[in-house]
mmCIF file of C-alpha atoms in Angstrom:
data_model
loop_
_atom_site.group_PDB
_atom_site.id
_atom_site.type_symbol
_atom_site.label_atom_id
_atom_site.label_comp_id
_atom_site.label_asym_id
_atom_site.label_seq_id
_atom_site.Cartn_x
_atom_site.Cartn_y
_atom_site.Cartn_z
ATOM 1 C CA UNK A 30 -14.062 54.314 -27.249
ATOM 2 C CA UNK A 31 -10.570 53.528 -25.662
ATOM 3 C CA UNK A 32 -9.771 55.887 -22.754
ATOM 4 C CA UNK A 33 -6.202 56.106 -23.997
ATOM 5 C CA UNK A 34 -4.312 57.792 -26.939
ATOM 6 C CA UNK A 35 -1.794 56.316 -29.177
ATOM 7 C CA UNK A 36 1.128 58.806 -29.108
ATOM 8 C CA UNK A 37 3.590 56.764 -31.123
ATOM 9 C CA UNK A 38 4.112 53.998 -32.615
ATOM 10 C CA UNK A 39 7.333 52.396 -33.669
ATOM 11 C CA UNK A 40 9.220 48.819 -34.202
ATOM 12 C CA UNK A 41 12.726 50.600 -33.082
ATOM 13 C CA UNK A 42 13.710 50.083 -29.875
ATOM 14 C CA UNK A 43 15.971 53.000 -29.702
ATOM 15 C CA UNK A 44 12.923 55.447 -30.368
ATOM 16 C CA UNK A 45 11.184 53.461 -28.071
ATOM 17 C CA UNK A 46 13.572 54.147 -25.371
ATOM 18 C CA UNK A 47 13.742 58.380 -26.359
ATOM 19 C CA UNK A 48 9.646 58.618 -26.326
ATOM 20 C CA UNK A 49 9.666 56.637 -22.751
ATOM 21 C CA UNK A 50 12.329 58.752 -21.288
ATOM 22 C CA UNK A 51 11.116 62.235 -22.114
ATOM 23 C CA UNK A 52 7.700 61.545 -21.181
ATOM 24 C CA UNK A 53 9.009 60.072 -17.583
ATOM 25 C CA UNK A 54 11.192 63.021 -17.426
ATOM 26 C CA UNK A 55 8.439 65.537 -18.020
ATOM 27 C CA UNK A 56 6.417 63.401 -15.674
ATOM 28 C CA UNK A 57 3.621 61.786 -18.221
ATOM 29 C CA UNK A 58 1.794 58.830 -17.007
ATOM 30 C CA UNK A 59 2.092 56.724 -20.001
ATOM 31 C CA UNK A 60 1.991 52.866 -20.506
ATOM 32 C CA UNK A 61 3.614 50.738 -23.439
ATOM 33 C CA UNK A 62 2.008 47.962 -25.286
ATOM 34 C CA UNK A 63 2.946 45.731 -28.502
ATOM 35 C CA UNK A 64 0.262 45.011 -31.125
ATOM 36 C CA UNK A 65 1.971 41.220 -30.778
ATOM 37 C CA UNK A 66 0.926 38.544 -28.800
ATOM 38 C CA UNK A 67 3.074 37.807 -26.241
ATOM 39 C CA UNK A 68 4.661 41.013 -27.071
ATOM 40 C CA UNK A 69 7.999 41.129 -23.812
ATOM 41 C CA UNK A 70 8.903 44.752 -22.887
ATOM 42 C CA UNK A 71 12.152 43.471 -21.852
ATOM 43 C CA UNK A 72 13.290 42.732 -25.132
ATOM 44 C CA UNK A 73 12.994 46.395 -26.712
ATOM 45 C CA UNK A 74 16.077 47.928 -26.694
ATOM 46 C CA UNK A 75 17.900 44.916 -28.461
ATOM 47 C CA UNK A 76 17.811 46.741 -31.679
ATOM 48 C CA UNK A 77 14.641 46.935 -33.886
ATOM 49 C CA UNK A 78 11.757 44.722 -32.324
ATOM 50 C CA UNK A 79 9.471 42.988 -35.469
ATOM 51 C CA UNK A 80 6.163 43.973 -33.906
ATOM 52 C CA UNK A 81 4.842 47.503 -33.354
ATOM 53 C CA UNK A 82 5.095 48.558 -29.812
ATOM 54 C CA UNK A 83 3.088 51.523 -28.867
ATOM 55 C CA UNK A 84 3.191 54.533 -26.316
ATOM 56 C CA UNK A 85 0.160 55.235 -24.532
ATOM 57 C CA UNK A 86 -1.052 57.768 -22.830
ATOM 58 C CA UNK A 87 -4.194 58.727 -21.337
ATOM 59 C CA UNK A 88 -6.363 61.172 -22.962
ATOM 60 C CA UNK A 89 -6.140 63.996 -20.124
ATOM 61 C CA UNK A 90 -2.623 64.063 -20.413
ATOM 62 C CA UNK A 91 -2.341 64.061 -24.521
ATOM 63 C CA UNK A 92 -1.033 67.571 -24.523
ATOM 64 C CA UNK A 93 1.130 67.597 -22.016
ATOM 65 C CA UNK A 94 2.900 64.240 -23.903
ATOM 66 C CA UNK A 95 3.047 65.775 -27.090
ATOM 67 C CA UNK A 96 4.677 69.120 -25.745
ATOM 68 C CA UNK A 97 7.343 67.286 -23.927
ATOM 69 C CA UNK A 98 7.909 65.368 -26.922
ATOM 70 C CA UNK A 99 8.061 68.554 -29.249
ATOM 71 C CA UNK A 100 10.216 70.187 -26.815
ATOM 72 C CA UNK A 101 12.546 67.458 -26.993
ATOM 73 C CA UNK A 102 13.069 67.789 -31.031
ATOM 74 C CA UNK A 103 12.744 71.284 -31.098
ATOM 75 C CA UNK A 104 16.283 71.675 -31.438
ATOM 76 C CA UNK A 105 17.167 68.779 -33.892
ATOM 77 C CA UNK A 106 17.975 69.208 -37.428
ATOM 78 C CA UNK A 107 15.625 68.904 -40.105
ATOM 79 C CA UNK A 108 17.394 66.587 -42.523
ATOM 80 C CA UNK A 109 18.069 67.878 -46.420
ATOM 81 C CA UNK A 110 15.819 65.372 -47.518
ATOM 82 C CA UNK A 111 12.808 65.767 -45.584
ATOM 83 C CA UNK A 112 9.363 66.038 -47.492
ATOM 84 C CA UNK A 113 8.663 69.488 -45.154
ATOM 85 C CA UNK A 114 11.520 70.849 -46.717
ATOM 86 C CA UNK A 115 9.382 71.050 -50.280
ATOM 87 C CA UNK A 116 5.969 71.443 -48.986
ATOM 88 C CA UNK A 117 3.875 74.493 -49.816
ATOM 89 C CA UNK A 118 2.151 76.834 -46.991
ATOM 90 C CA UNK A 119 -1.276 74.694 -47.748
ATOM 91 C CA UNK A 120 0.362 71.284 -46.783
ATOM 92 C CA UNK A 121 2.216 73.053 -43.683
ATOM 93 C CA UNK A 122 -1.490 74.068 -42.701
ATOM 94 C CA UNK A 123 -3.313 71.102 -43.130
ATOM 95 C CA UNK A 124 -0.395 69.430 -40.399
ATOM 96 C CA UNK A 125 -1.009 72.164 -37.349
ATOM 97 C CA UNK A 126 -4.211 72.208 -38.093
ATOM 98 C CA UNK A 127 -4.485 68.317 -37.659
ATOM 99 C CA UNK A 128 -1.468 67.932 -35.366
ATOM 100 C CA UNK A 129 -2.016 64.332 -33.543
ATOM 101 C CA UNK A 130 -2.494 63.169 -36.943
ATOM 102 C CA UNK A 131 1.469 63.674 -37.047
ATOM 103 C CA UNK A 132 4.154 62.359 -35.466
ATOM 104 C CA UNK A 133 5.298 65.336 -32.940
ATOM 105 C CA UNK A 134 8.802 66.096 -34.908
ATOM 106 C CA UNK A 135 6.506 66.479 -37.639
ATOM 107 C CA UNK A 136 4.767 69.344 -36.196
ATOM 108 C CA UNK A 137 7.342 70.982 -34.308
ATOM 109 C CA UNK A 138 9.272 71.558 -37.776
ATOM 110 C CA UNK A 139 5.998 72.273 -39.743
ATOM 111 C CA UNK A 140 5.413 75.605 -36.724
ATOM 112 C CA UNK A 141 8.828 76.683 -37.448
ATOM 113 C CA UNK A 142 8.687 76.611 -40.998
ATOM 114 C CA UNK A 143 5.107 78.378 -41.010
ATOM 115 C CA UNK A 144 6.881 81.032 -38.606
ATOM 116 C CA UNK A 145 9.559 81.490 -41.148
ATOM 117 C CA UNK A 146 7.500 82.220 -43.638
ATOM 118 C CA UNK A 147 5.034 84.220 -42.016
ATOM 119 C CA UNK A 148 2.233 82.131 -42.048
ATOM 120 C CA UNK A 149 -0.258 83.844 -39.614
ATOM 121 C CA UNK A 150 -1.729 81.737 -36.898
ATOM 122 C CA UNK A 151 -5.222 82.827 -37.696
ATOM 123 C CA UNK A 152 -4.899 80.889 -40.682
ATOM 124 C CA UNK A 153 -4.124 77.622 -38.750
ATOM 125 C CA UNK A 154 -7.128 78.537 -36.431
ATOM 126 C CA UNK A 155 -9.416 78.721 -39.682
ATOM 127 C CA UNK A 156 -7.896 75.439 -40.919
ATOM 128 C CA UNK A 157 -8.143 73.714 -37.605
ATOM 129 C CA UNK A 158 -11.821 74.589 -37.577
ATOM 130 C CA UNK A 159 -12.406 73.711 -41.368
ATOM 131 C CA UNK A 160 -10.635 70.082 -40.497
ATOM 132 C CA UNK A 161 -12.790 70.088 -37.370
ATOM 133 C CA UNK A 162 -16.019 70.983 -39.249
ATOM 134 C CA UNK A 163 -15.848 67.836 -41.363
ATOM 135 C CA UNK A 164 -15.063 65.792 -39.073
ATOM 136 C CA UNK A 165 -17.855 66.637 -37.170
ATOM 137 C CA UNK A 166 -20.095 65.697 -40.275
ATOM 138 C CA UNK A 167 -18.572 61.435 -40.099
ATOM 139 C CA UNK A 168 -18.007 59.219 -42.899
ATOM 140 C CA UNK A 169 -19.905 56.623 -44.916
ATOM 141 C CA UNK A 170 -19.693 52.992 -43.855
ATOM 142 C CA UNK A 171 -17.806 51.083 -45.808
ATOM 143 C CA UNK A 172 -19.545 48.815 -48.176
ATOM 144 C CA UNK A 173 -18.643 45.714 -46.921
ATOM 145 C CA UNK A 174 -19.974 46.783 -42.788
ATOM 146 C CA UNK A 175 -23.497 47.556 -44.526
ATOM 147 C CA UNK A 176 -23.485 44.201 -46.427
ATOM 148 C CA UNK A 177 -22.180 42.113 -43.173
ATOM 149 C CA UNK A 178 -24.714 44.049 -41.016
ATOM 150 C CA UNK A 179 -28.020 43.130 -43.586
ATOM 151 C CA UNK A 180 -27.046 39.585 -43.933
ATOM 152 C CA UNK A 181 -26.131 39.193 -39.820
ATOM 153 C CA UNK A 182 -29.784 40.642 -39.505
ATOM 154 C CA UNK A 183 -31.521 37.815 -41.897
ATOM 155 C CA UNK A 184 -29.577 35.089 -40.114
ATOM 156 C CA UNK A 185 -31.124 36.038 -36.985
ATOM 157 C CA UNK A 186 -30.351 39.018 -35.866
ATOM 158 C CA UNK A 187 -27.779 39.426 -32.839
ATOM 159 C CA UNK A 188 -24.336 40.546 -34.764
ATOM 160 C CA UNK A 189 -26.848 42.810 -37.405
ATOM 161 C CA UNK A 190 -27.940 43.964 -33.933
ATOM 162 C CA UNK A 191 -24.046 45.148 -33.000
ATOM 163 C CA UNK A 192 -23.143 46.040 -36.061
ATOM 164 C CA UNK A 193 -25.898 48.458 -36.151
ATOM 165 C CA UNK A 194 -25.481 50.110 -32.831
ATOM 166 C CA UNK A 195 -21.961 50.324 -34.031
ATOM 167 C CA UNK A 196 -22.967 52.577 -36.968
ATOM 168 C CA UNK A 197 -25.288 54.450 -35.366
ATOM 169 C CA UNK A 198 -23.584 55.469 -32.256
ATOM 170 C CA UNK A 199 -19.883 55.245 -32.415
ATOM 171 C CA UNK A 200 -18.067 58.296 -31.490
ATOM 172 C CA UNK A 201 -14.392 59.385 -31.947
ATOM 173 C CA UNK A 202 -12.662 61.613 -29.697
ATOM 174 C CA UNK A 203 -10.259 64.701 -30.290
ATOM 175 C CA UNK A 204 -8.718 67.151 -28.263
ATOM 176 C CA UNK A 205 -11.726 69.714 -28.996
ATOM 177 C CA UNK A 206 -14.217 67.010 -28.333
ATOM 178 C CA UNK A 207 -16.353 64.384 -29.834
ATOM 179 C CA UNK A 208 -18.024 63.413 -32.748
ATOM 180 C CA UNK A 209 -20.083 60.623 -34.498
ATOM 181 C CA UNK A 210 -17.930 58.398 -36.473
ATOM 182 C CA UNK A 211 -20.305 58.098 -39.309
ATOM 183 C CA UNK A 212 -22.087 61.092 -41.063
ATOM 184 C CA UNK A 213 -26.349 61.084 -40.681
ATOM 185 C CA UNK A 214 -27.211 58.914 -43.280
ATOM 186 C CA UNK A 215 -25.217 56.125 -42.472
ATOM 187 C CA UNK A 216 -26.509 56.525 -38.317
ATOM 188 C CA UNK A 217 -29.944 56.460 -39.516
ATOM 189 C CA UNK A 218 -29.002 53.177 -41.638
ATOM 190 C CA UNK A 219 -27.292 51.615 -38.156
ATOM 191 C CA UNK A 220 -30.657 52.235 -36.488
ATOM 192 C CA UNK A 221 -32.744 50.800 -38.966
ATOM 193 C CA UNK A 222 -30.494 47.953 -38.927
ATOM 194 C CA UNK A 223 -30.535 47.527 -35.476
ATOM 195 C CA UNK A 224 -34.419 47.435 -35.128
ATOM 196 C CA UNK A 225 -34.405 45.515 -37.940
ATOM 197 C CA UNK A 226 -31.623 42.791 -36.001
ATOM 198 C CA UNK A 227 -34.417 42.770 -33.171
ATOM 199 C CA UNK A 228 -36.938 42.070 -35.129
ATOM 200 C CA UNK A 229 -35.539 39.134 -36.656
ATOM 201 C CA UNK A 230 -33.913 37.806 -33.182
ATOM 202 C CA UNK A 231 -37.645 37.679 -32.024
ATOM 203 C CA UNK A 232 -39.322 35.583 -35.027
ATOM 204 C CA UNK A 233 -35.892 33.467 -34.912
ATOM 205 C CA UNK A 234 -36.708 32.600 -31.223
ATOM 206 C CA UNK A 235 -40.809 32.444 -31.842
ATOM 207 C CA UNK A 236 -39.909 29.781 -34.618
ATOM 208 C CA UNK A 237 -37.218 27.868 -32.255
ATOM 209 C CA UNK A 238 -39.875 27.834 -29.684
ATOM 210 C CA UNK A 239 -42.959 26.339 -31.882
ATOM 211 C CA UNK A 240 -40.803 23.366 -33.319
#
C-alpha cells in the first residue's frame, strides 16, 4: 500500500504547471512523477507531454491538497457544456460523497450546485457512509487472479504463494480509513491458496531433493 496519493493526473503541461503552483503556494509537500520511463520533468511545460505525469502527495496532507486546489477553481466558470450542468441531485450525491474519486473542479462545482438546490448536507453524510459501507465489504477477484493463483500453486507453489497473500490481505486506504480490498469470500480463497502454495513448495523441494 503506497504511502502516497495520486491527486491528479494529466498529459498537459499547462495543468501541470497550475496543480504544482497552488499546492507550493498553499505550502503542500507534493512530488511529480510520469508513468513513462525515462519520463524528464524538464520537458513539461512545452505544450502537452505524451505520457501521464502525476501529482503526488502524501497521504497526511491529502486534504489540505485538495482544498487548495478547490479553492483555486472555486471561482471559475462552469462551462455550458459541462455534464454537472444536467445531472440530477442523485449523481451530485454520489460525487461529494466519493470526492477523491473526482477531479477537485469536479467537486467544488458539484457543492455549489447541491447548495443551490438545497440539497441538505445530511444527505451527503448518509451517502458518504452508504459508499463507505460497501467499500468496507471488498470486491471479488477477478477471474483471471484466481485462475493464475491455482495454476502458480500446482507448478510449485511460490507466485500461488503471493498471489494468495495478495487476496487475502490487501488493504486500500481512504481518508476515513482502511479496508480489505477483497470482500470475505475471496480472503478466505487467498488463504487457502496460500497454504495450499506452501504445501506444494514443500513436496516440489522434497522431490528435487530425492532425485
Amino acid at each position: 500500500m503506497s504511502d502516497s496519493f495520486e491527486l491528479v493526473r494529466t498529459k498537459s503541461g499547462d495543468e501541470l504547471a497550475a496543480v504544482v503552483e497552488t499546492l507550493t503556494t498553499a505550502g503542500v509537500p507534493h512530488r511529480v512523477a510520469g508513468t513513462r520511463a525515462g519520463f524528464d520533468i524538464t520537458e513539461v511545460g512545452r505544450g502537452d507531454y505524451p505520457a501521464d505525469m502525476l501529482v503526488m502527495v502524501p497521504w497526511t496532507e491529502v486534504k489540505a491538497a485538495r482544498a487548495a486546489l478547490e479553492a483555486s477553481f472555486a471561482e471559475t466558470e462552469l462551462p455550458g457544456d459541462h455534464f454537472l450542468r444536467s445531472s440530477t441531485d442523485e449523481e451530485l450525491l454520489e460525487i461529494l460523497a466519493a470526492p477523491l474519486e473526482w477531479d477537485p473542479f469536479v467537486v467544488v462545482h458539484a457543492r455549489r450546485l447541491a447548495a443551490e438546490r438545497g440539497i441538505q448536507p445530511a444527505a451527503t453524510e448518509a451517502k458518504a457512509a452508504e459508499v463507505m459501507e460497501v467499500l468496507s465489504l471488498g470486491k471479488p477477484a477477478a477471474r483471471w487472479q484466481v485462475i493464475l493463483g491455482w495454476v502458480s500453486v500446482l507448478l510449485g507453489g511460490l507466485v500461488g504463494i503471493l498471489i494468495g497473500a495478495s487476496l487475502a490481505f490487501s488493504k486500500e486506504r481512504h481518508p476515513a480509513g482502511e479496508h480489505y480490498t477483497y470482500d470475505a469470500r475471496t480472503r478466505q480463497l487467498g488463504e487457502w491458496m496460500m497454504w495450499c502454495g506452501v504445501g506444494m513448495l514443500v513436496v516440489w523441494r522434497f522431490l528435487v531433493m530425492t532425485k
